[in-house]
Coordinates of C-alpha atoms in Angstrom, one line a residue:
X1 CA 13.5 -54.4 -3.9
X2 CA 15.0 -54.3 -0.3
X3 CA 16.7 -51.0 -1.2
X4 CA 13.4 -49.5 -2.6
X5 CA 11.6 -50.5 0.6
X6 CA 14.1 -49.0 2.7
X7 CA 14.2 -45.8 0.7
X8 CA 10.4 -45.5 0.9
X9 CA 10.4 -46.0 4.6
X10 CA 13.2 -43.2 5.1
X11 CA 10.9 -41.1 3.0
X12 CA 8.1 -41.5 5.2
X13 CA 9.8 -40.9 8.3
X14 CA 10.9 -37.5 7.2
X15 CA 14.4 -36.0 7.6
X16 CA 14.6 -36.7 11.3
X17 CA 14.6 -40.3 10.5
X18 CA 17.8 -40.0 8.7
X19 CA 19.8 -38.9 11.7
X20 CA 21.6 -41.0 14.1
X21 CA 21.1 -39.9 17.9
X22 CA 17.8 -38.3 16.7
X23 CA 16.4 -38.2 20.4
X24 CA 19.8 -36.6 21.5
X25 CA 19.3 -33.9 19.0
X26 CA 15.8 -33.3 19.9
X27 CA 16.8 -32.8 23.4
X28 CA 19.6 -30.4 22.5
X29 CA 17.2 -28.4 20.3
X30 CA 14.7 -28.3 22.9
X31 CA 17.2 -27.0 25.4
X32 CA 18.5 -24.5 22.9
X33 CA 14.8 -23.3 22.6
X34 CA 14.7 -23.0 26.5
X35 CA 17.9 -20.9 26.6
X36 CA 16.6 -18.6 23.8
X37 CA 13.3 -18.1 25.5
X38 CA 14.5 -17.9 29.1
X39 CA 17.3 -15.6 28.2
X40 CA 17.2 -11.7 27.8
X41 CA 15.0 -10.3 25.0
X42 CA 16.7 -10.7 21.7
X43 CA 17.8 -7.7 19.7
X44 CA 15.2 -8.5 17.1
X45 CA 12.3 -7.8 19.5
X46 CA 13.6 -4.6 21.1
X47 CA 13.2 -2.0 18.6
X48 CA 9.5 -1.0 19.4
X49 CA 6.7 -1.8 21.7
X50 CA 5.1 -4.1 19.3
X51 CA 8.2 -6.4 19.1
X52 CA 8.2 -6.6 22.8
X53 CA 4.6 -7.6 22.9
X54 CA 5.2 -10.4 20.4
X55 CA 8.3 -11.5 22.3
X56 CA 6.0 -11.9 25.4
X57 CA 3.6 -14.1 23.2
X58 CA 6.6 -16.1 21.9
X59 CA 7.8 -16.8 25.4
X60 CA 4.3 -17.8 26.7
X61 CA 4.0 -20.2 23.5
X62 CA 6.9 -22.3 24.3
X63 CA 6.4 -22.1 28.1
X64 CA 3.0 -23.5 27.2
X65 CA 4.5 -26.3 25.3
X66 CA 7.3 -26.9 27.7
X67 CA 9.9 -25.6 25.2
X68 CA 9.0 -28.3 22.6
X69 CA 10.2 -27.0 19.1
X70 CA 7.3 -26.1 16.7
X71 CA 9.1 -25.9 13.3
X72 CA 12.0 -28.2 13.7
X73 CA 12.2 -31.9 14.5
X74 CA 15.4 -32.8 15.9
X75 CA 17.5 -30.6 13.9
X76 CA 15.5 -31.0 10.5
X77 CA 13.0 -28.7 9.3
X78 CA 9.3 -29.9 9.7
X79 CA 6.9 -29.4 6.7
X80 CA 5.3 -26.5 8.6
X81 CA 8.6 -24.6 8.3
X82 CA 8.2 -24.9 4.6
X83 CA 4.5 -23.7 4.6
X84 CA 5.5 -20.7 6.7
X85 CA 8.1 -19.7 4.2
X86 CA 5.7 -20.0 1.5
X87 CA 3.1 -17.8 3.3
X88 CA 5.8 -15.1 4.0
X89 CA 7.0 -15.1 0.3
X90 CA 3.4 -14.3 -0.5
X91 CA 3.8 -11.2 1.5
X92 CA 4.6 -9.3 -1.7
X93 CA 1.0 -9.9 -2.9
X94 CA -0.2 -8.0 0.2
X95 CA 1.8 -4.8 -0.6
X96 CA 4.4 -6.0 2.0
X97 CA 8.2 -6.8 1.5
X98 CA 9.0 -10.5 2.2
X99 CA 12.5 -9.6 3.2
X100 CA 11.0 -8.0 6.3
X101 CA 10.5 -11.4 7.5
X102 CA 13.7 -12.7 6.3
X103 CA 12.4 -15.1 3.6
X104 CA 15.8 -15.1 1.7
X105 CA 17.6 -16.3 4.9
X106 CA 15.1 -18.8 5.8
X107 CA 15.3 -20.3 2.1
X108 CA 19.1 -20.5 2.5
X109 CA 19.1 -22.2 5.9
X110 CA 16.1 -24.6 4.7
X111 CA 18.2 -25.4 1.7
X112 CA 21.2 -26.2 3.9
X113 CA 19.4 -28.3 6.3
X114 CA 17.7 -30.4 3.5
X115 CA 20.6 -30.6 0.9
X116 CA 21.0 -34.2 -0.3
X117 CA 19.2 -37.4 0.7
X118 CA 21.2 -39.8 2.8
X119 CA 23.7 -37.3 3.6
X120 CA 21.7 -34.8 5.4
X121 CA 22.7 -33.7 8.8
X122 CA 20.3 -30.8 9.4
X123 CA 20.9 -27.8 11.5
X124 CA 23.3 -27.3 14.3
X125 CA 21.4 -28.0 17.5
X126 CA 22.0 -24.6 18.9
X127 CA 21.1 -22.9 15.7
X128 CA 18.0 -25.0 15.4
X129 CA 16.6 -23.8 18.8
X130 CA 17.2 -20.2 18.0
X131 CA 15.7 -20.6 14.6
X132 CA 12.7 -22.4 15.9
X133 CA 12.1 -19.3 18.2
X134 CA 12.5 -16.9 15.3
X135 CA 10.2 -18.8 13.2
X136 CA 7.4 -18.5 15.8
X137 CA 8.1 -14.8 16.4
X138 CA 7.8 -14.4 12.5
X139 CA 4.4 -16.1 12.4
X140 CA 3.2 -14.0 15.1
X141 CA 4.7 -11.0 13.3
X142 CA 3.2 -11.5 10.1
X143 CA -0.2 -12.7 11.4
X144 CA -0.5 -9.4 13.4
X145 CA 0.6 -7.4 10.4
X146 CA -2.1 -9.0 8.3
X147 CA -4.8 -8.8 11.1
X148 CA -4.1 -5.4 12.4
X149 CA -1.9 -3.6 9.9
X150 CA 1.9 -3.4 9.7
X151 CA 3.2 -3.7 13.2
X152 CA 0.0 -2.1 14.6
X153 CA 0.8 1.0 12.7
X154 CA -2.8 2.2 13.1
X155 CA -2.1 3.0 16.7
X156 CA 0.4 5.7 15.5
X157 CA -2.2 7.6 13.6
X158 CA -4.5 9.5 16.0
X159 CA -6.7 10.7 13.0
X160 CA -7.9 7.2 12.5
X161 CA -10.5 6.2 15.0
X162 CA -12.0 3.1 13.2
X163 CA -11.7 0.4 16.1
X164 CA -10.0 -2.7 14.6
X165 CA -11.0 -6.3 15.7
X166 CA -9.3 -7.9 18.6
X167 CA -6.9 -10.5 17.4
X168 CA -5.2 -13.4 19.5
X169 CA -2.1 -14.2 17.4
X170 CA -0.8 -16.7 19.8
X171 CA -4.1 -18.8 19.8
X172 CA -4.2 -18.2 16.0
X173 CA -0.8 -19.8 15.8
X174 CA -1.7 -22.8 18.1
X175 CA -4.9 -23.7 16.2
X176 CA -2.7 -23.4 12.9
X177 CA -0.2 -25.9 14.2
X178 CA -2.7 -28.2 15.8
X179 CA -4.7 -28.4 12.3
X180 CA -1.5 -28.4 10.1
X181 CA -2.9 -25.3 8.4
X182 CA 0.0 -22.8 8.7
X183 CA -0.4 -21.4 5.2
X184 CA -3.9 -21.1 5.1
X185 CA -4.3 -19.7 8.5
X186 CA -2.2 -16.7 7.4
X187 CA -3.9 -16.3 4.2
X188 CA -7.4 -16.1 6.0
X189 CA -6.2 -13.1 8.0
X190 CA -6.4 -10.6 4.9
X191 CA -9.4 -8.3 4.8
X192 CA -12.3 -10.2 3.3
X193 CA -13.6 -7.1 1.7
X194 CA -13.8 -7.1 -1.9
X195 CA -12.3 -3.7 -2.0
X196 CA -9.0 -5.1 -0.8
X197 CA -8.9 -8.2 -3.3
X198 CA -9.3 -5.7 -6.1
X199 CA -6.5 -3.4 -5.0
X200 CA -4.3 -6.5 -4.5
X201 CA -4.9 -7.4 -8.2
X202 CA -4.3 -3.8 -9.2
X203 CA -1.0 -3.9 -7.3
X204 CA 0.0 -7.0 -9.4
X205 CA -0.9 -5.2 -12.6
X206 CA 1.0 -2.2 -11.9
X207 CA 4.0 -4.2 -11.0
X208 CA 3.7 -6.0 -14.4
X209 CA 3.2 -2.5 -16.2
X210 CA 6.3 -1.3 -14.3
X211 CA 8.3 -4.2 -15.8
X212 CA 7.1 -3.3 -19.1
X213 CA 8.5 0.0 -18.7
X214 CA 5.8 1.9 -16.8
X215 CA 4.1 4.8 -18.7
X216 CA 5.4 8.0 -20.8
X217 CA 5.6 11.3 -19.3
X218 CA 3.5 14.0 -20.8
X219 CA 5.2 17.4 -21.6
X220 CA 3.8 20.4 -20.0
X221 CA 1.1 21.2 -22.9
X222 CA -2.4 22.1 -23.1
X223 CA -4.7 20.2 -25.5
X224 CA -8.2 21.2 -26.5
X225 CA -10.7 18.9 -28.5
X226 CA -10.0 19.2 -32.2
X227 CA -6.4 20.5 -31.8
X228 CA -3.6 19.0 -33.6
X229 CA -0.2 18.3 -31.8
X230 CA 2.7 16.1 -32.1
X231 CA 2.0 15.4 -28.3
X232 CA -1.3 13.6 -29.0
X233 CA 0.8 10.2 -29.8
X234 CA 2.4 10.3 -26.2
X235 CA -1.1 11.1 -24.7
X236 CA -2.4 8.0 -26.5
X237 CA 0.3 5.7 -25.2
X238 CA 0.0 7.1 -21.6
X239 CA -3.7 6.4 -21.5
X240 CA -3.3 3.1 -23.3
X241 CA -0.7 2.0 -20.7
X242 CA -3.2 2.7 -17.8
X243 CA -6.1 1.1 -19.7
X244 CA -8.0 4.2 -20.4
X245 CA -7.7 4.0 -24.1
X246 CA -7.8 1.0 -26.5
X247 CA -7.7 2.7 -29.8
X248 CA -5.0 3.2 -32.4
X249 CA -1.8 5.0 -31.4
X250 CA -0.8 7.8 -33.7
X251 CA 2.7 8.0 -35.2
X252 CA 5.2 9.7 -33.0
X253 CA 6.5 12.9 -34.0
X254 CA 3.8 13.8 -36.2
X255 CA 1.0 16.3 -35.3
X256 CA -2.2 14.3 -34.9
X257 CA -5.7 15.5 -34.1
X258 CA -7.0 15.1 -30.6
X259 CA -9.6 12.9 -31.6
X260 CA -13.1 12.2 -30.0
X261 CA -11.9 8.8 -29.0
X262 CA -9.0 10.1 -27.2
X263 CA -11.2 12.8 -25.6
X264 CA -13.5 10.3 -24.3
X265 CA -10.6 8.4 -22.8
X266 CA -9.2 11.7 -21.2
X267 CA -12.7 12.2 -19.6
X268 CA -12.6 8.8 -18.1
X269 CA -9.1 9.3 -16.8
X270 CA -10.3 12.7 -15.3
X271 CA -13.2 11.1 -13.6
X272 CA -11.0 8.4 -12.3
X273 CA -8.9 11.0 -10.5
X274 CA -11.6 13.4 -9.3
X275 CA -11.0 16.0 -11.8
X276 CA -13.6 18.2 -13.8
X277 CA -14.3 15.9 -17.0
X278 CA -14.1 18.6 -19.6
X279 CA -11.8 16.7 -21.9
X280 CA -9.1 19.4 -21.8
X281 CA -5.4 18.5 -21.1
X282 CA -4.4 21.0 -18.9
X283 CA -2.1 21.4 -15.7
X284 CA -4.3 19.3 -13.4
X285 CA -4.7 16.5 -15.9
X286 CA -0.9 16.5 -16.9
X287 CA -0.1 16.3 -13.1
X288 CA -2.1 13.2 -12.6
X289 CA -0.8 11.7 -15.7
X290 CA 2.8 12.2 -14.8
X291 CA 2.5 10.6 -11.3
X292 CA 5.2 7.8 -11.7
X293 CA 4.0 4.2 -11.6
X294 CA 6.3 3.7 -8.5
X295 CA 4.4 6.3 -6.7
X296 CA 1.0 4.7 -7.7
X297 CA 2.2 1.2 -6.7
X298 CA 3.3 2.7 -3.4
X299 CA -0.2 4.4 -3.1
X300 CA -1.9 1.1 -3.7
X301 CA 0.1 -0.7 -1.0
X302 CA -0.5 2.0 1.4
X303 CA -4.4 1.8 0.8
X304 CA -4.2 -2.0 1.2
X305 CA -2.7 -1.2 4.6
X306 CA -5.5 0.9 5.6
X307 CA -7.9 -2.0 4.8
X308 CA -6.2 -4.0 7.4
X309 CA -7.0 -1.4 10.0
X310 CA -10.6 -2.3 9.7
X311 CA -12.5 -5.2 11.0
X312 CA -11.9 -8.1 8.6
X313 CA -15.8 -8.7 8.3
X314 CA -17.6 -5.3 8.0
X315 CA -21.0 -7.1 7.9
X316 CA -23.6 -7.9 5.4
X317 CA -24.8 -4.4 5.3
X318 CA -23.1 -1.2 6.1
X319 CA -22.5 2.5 4.9
X320 CA -19.0 3.6 3.8
X321 CA -18.1 7.0 3.1
X322 CA -14.7 7.6 1.4
X323 CA -13.6 11.0 2.4
X324 CA -11.0 11.7 -0.4
X325 CA -13.4 10.3 -3.0
X326 CA -16.2 12.3 -1.5
X327 CA -18.6 9.4 -2.0
X328 CA -21.0 7.5 0.0
X329 CA -21.9 3.7 -0.7
X330 CA -24.4 1.5 0.7
X331 CA -23.1 -2.1 0.9
X332 CA -25.4 -5.1 1.0
X333 CA -24.1 -8.9 0.5
X334 CA -21.3 -7.5 -1.6
X335 CA -23.2 -5.4 -3.8
X336 CA -23.9 -1.5 -3.8
X337 CA -27.6 -0.8 -4.1
X338 CA -27.1 3.0 -3.5
X339 CA -24.2 5.3 -4.2
X340 CA -23.9 9.1 -4.2
X341 CA -21.7 12.1 -4.0
X342 CA -21.3 13.9 -0.6
X343 CA -19.6 17.0 0.7
X344 CA -17.0 16.5 3.4
X345 CA -15.1 18.8 5.8
X346 CA -12.8 21.3 4.8
X347 CA -8.9 20.8 5.5
X348 CA -9.2 23.0 8.6
X349 CA -12.3 21.3 9.9
X350 CA -11.9 17.7 8.7
X351 CA -14.2 14.9 8.6
X352 CA -13.0 12.6 11.3
X353 CA -12.2 9.1 10.4
X354 CA -14.2 6.8 12.5
X355 CA -17.0 4.1 12.7
X356 CA -20.3 3.9 14.6
X357 CA -23.9 2.6 14.2
X358 CA -26.7 4.6 12.5
X359 CA -29.9 4.3 14.9
X360 CA -32.4 6.9 13.7
X361 CA -33.4 9.7 11.4
X362 CA -34.6 13.1 12.2
X363 CA -36.9 14.8 9.7
X364 CA -37.1 18.7 9.7
X365 CA -34.3 19.1 12.1
X366 CA -33.2 21.9 14.2
X367 CA -29.6 22.7 13.7
X368 CA -28.0 23.2 17.2
X369 CA -25.0 25.3 16.4
X370 CA -21.7 23.6 17.7
X371 CA -19.9 25.8 20.2
X372 CA -16.9 26.2 18.1
X373 CA -19.0 27.5 15.2
X374 CA -21.2 29.7 17.6
X375 CA -18.1 31.4 19.0
X376 CA -16.0 31.7 15.9
X377 CA -19.0 32.6 13.4
X378 CA -22.3 33.0 14.7
X379 CA -21.7 35.5 17.6
X380 CA -19.3 37.8 15.6
X381 CA -22.1 38.0 12.8
X382 CA -24.7 38.8 15.4
X383 CA -22.6 41.7 16.9
X384 CA -21.9 43.0 13.5
X385 CA -25.5 42.6 12.2
X386 CA -28.5 42.7 14.7
X387 CA -30.8 41.2 12.2
X388 CA -28.5 38.1 11.6
X389 CA -30.6 35.6 13.7
X390 CA -33.9 36.7 12.2
X391 CA -32.6 36.6 8.6
X392 CA -31.2 33.0 9.3
X393 CA -34.3 31.9 11.2
X394 CA -32.2 31.2 14.3
X395 CA -33.1 31.6 18.0
X396 CA -31.3 31.8 21.3
X397 CA -31.6 29.5 24.1
X398 CA -30.3 29.6 27.7
X399 CA -28.7 27.0 29.8
X400 CA -32.2 25.5 30.8
X401 CA -33.1 25.4 27.1
X402 CA -35.5 28.3 27.2
X403 CA -35.8 30.7 24.4
X404 CA -34.6 34.0 25.1
X405 CA -34.8 37.6 23.4
X406 CA -31.5 38.1 21.7
X407 CA -31.5 41.7 22.9
X408 CA -31.4 40.6 26.5
X409 CA -28.3 38.4 26.1
X410 CA -25.6 39.2 28.6
X411 CA -22.7 39.4 26.2
X412 CA -20.2 39.3 28.9
X413 CA -20.9 35.8 29.2
X414 CA -21.9 34.4 25.8
X415 CA -21.1 30.9 26.9
X416 CA -24.3 30.9 28.9
X417 CA -26.3 30.6 25.6
X418 CA -26.6 28.4 22.7
X419 CA -27.9 29.1 19.0
X420 CA -30.1 26.8 17.1
X421 CA -31.5 27.3 13.4
X422 CA -35.3 26.4 13.1
X423 CA -36.4 23.6 10.7
X424 CA -36.9 24.7 7.2
X425 CA -35.6 24.6 3.6
X426 CA -32.8 27.1 4.4
X427 CA -31.6 25.2 7.6
X428 CA -27.9 24.2 7.4
X429 CA -28.9 20.6 7.9
X430 CA -31.2 20.6 5.1
X431 CA -34.3 18.6 5.8
X432 CA -33.3 15.5 7.1
X433 CA -30.2 14.2 9.2
X434 CA -29.1 10.7 9.8
X435 CA -27.8 10.0 13.3
X436 CA -25.1 7.7 14.6
X437 CA -24.4 9.3 17.9
X438 CA -20.5 9.6 18.4
X439 CA -17.8 11.8 20.3
X440 CA -17.3 14.0 17.3
X441 CA -20.9 15.1 17.0
X442 CA -20.6 14.4 13.3
X443 CA -23.5 13.0 11.2
X444 CA -24.9 12.5 7.7
X445 CA -27.4 15.3 6.5
X446 CA -29.2 17.1 3.7
X447 CA -28.0 20.4 2.6
X448 CA -29.6 23.6 1.0
X449 CA -26.6 24.1 -1.1
X450 CA -27.2 21.4 -3.7
X451 CA -25.1 23.0 -6.3
X452 CA -22.0 22.0 -4.4
X453 CA -22.4 18.4 -5.6
X454 CA -21.6 19.5 -9.1
X455 CA -18.1 20.4 -8.2
X456 CA -15.3 17.8 -8.8
X457 CA -13.9 18.8 -5.3
X458 CA -16.3 18.9 -2.6
X459 CA -14.7 19.6 0.8
X460 CA -16.7 22.5 2.2
X461 CA -18.3 21.4 5.5
X462 CA -17.3 21.9 9.2
X463 CA -16.9 18.2 9.5
X464 CA -20.3 16.6 8.8
X465 CA -21.1 14.8 5.7
X466 CA -23.8 16.3 3.4
X467 CA -25.4 13.8 1.1
X468 CA -26.7 14.4 -2.5
X469 CA -29.8 12.3 -2.4
X470 CA -31.2 12.2 1.2
X471 CA -34.6 10.9 0.1
X472 CA -33.0 7.8 -1.6
X473 CA -31.0 7.3 1.6
X474 CA -34.1 7.6 3.8
X475 CA -36.1 5.4 1.7
X476 CA -33.5 2.7 1.8
X477 CA -33.0 2.9 5.6
X478 CA -36.6 2.8 6.2
X479 CA -37.6 0.2 3.6
X480 CA -38.5 -2.3 6.4
X481 CA -41.1 0.1 7.7
X482 CA -43.7 0.2 4.9
X483 CA -45.7 3.1 6.4
X484 CA -42.7 5.4 5.6
X485 CA -43.3 5.6 1.8
X486 CA -41.4 8.1 -0.4
X487 CA -44.4 10.6 -0.2
X488 CA -44.4 10.5 3.7
X489 CA -40.8 10.9 3.8
X490 CA -41.0 14.1 1.7
X491 CA -43.9 15.3 3.7
X492 CA -42.0 14.6 7.0
X493 CA -39.1 16.6 5.5
X494 CA -41.1 19.7 4.7
X495 CA -43.3 19.5 7.8
X496 CA -41.4 22.2 9.7
X497 CA -41.6 20.1 12.9
X498 CA -38.9 18.0 14.1
X499 CA -39.6 14.2 13.9
X500 CA -37.3 11.3 15.0
X501 CA -37.6 7.8 13.4
X502 CA -35.8 4.9 15.1
X503 CA -34.3 2.1 12.6
X504 CA -35.7 -1.2 13.3
X505 CA -32.2 -2.5 12.4
X506 CA -29.1 -0.2 13.2
X507 CA -26.6 -0.1 10.4
X508 CA -22.8 0.3 10.6
X509 CA -21.2 3.6 9.3
X510 CA -17.6 3.8 8.3
X511 CA -16.2 7.3 7.8
X512 CA -12.8 6.0 6.0
X513 CA -9.9 7.5 4.0
X514 CA -8.6 5.8 0.9
X515 CA -6.9 7.6 -2.0
X516 CA -6.9 4.5 -4.0
X517 CA -9.7 2.3 -4.7
X518 CA -11.0 -0.2 -7.2
X519 CA -14.9 -0.2 -7.4
X520 CA -17.0 -3.3 -8.1
X521 CA -17.0 -2.4 -11.9
X522 CA -13.2 -2.5 -11.8
X523 CA -12.8 1.2 -12.3
X524 CA -9.6 2.4 -10.7
X525 CA -9.9 5.6 -8.6
X526 CA -7.1 7.8 -7.4
X527 CA -7.8 11.0 -5.3
X528 CA -5.6 13.7 -3.8
X529 CA -4.6 13.3 -0.2
X530 CA -7.0 16.1 1.1
X531 CA -6.0 15.8 4.6
X532 CA -2.3 14.7 4.0
X533 CA -3.1 11.4 5.7
X534 CA -1.0 9.5 2.9
X535 CA 1.9 11.9 3.7
X536 CA 1.9 11.1 7.5
X537 CA 1.5 7.5 6.9
X538 CA 4.1 7.3 4.4
X539 CA 6.7 9.0 7.0
X540 CA 5.5 6.6 9.6
X541 CA 5.9 3.5 7.1
X542 CA 9.3 4.5 6.4
X543 CA 10.3 4.6 10.1
X544 CA 8.5 1.3 10.8
X545 CA 10.0 -0.5 7.9
X546 CA 13.6 0.6 8.9
X547 CA 12.7 -0.7 12.4
X548 CA 11.7 -4.1 11.0
X549 CA 14.8 -4.3 8.7
X550 CA 16.9 -3.9 11.9
X551 CA 14.8 -6.7 13.3
X552 CA 15.5 -9.0 10.3
X553 CA 19.2 -8.2 10.4
X554 CA 19.4 -9.0 14.1
X555 CA 17.4 -12.1 13.7
X556 CA 19.8 -13.3 10.9
X557 CA 22.7 -12.8 13.2
X558 CA 21.2 -14.4 16.2
X559 CA 19.9 -17.5 14.4
X560 CA 23.5 -18.1 12.9
X561 CA 25.9 -20.3 14.6
X562 CA 29.6 -19.5 13.7
X563 CA 31.3 -22.7 12.5

């Protein structure tokens, strides 16, 4: 009985209670922490500015607590250390490599320090101090990666101008330790948006599919409805692997008909990849079918990274335009009450990636021609065709805003004038524009070129976003102003006189860039990298990951005492 009571008491005191001279070891560990923090910046924090920033936070954390260890008691691991290790191991679910956070090394050290029961001797005191500091640095690193993106990678892409939330990693750590919520505190830093969670689930499914062998490659053939081919079986297996087809698989090596069921599956696949859904298996479809599953896994993880570049909470109500998908969605309490196709900027005049707040609408708008378009297109057209302005319902204004006769323009100084197009059905902005004033002079607007929405690829604008159903969008935005009925909206759009209407409640607008998405109905969407943002991000990721691997290697060396 006495033996049992002693064993229970020892279990209750934790590993530190098993050590003779525990207080001495605690002092030695604290002194090791002090030496680690007060010394020169360790190699693992020198590789990039983000590492140096995190090291400053690490030093401030320990100075505030007078160098008291956070993860190790005496020379034995506290439960918080194991909780941190579990959280770091879960990094793979977020599209991050756990080994960037030295999980294997931590598991090994933890196992060595806790091996046995009454014979446990814990860490070497000098090792315990450097390891405790590394664990704190790791928490701050992983928390920052989850909250702001991998090592704050967003700041490396100047094309991405969506402002992230401010995040205080040190305060988050202190609160987590105080409340004994280390693991939970890191999990809650992932984006709350449902899109991110669905991408995380897709990542897990694709990894499982990879473990089963991925999917077969399609030969470079062309299949039309009703055609017979021995390659139909391969097509069926490929579509089944990605979940587009659930019917019977034809026998391999035998010419089978390209059936209506397979045609329907191909059309689904084509729509999911932004292709014309004609059911013909041609070069574009073959190229999409033959993207390796490893590449899709990397693409999904890359797009999860981009969600970390946004505020974790986008609000109850907002507009999101996904540029590669060329689609606008209105989000409200997690649902999408309104969705439509859009036209975005050409590759040479890309739609900028940023966020702002929509505050008003303009019916029957003038189009004030931007200086770049005026100089590059309007003025040359006018010089070649004196009737250009009249034919396009345009007028010239001087610096004071007065309308001038085009024939009196002083063409030696064309910058003294500006051009605008009058309201009307042929106005380049259509009949309404949706304004969220910004440095790029970009907004949402109607268009007289409605046929463009029927195309699978819709990158034709100078940077603004043309919307497919402006009346529906205006009705939604003005729904809390009953006087603005659908009839009144249409009347204002065709009035030929510019009218501005202020929104009672401004709505956030995000012009974002995701080449992989999972919509609320769980439809997986992939799109071409129209502005080569994926390509740039992939190169930066490779560079950043290499830096982090050096960090991990340096940390493994720094936290090991030669025996």
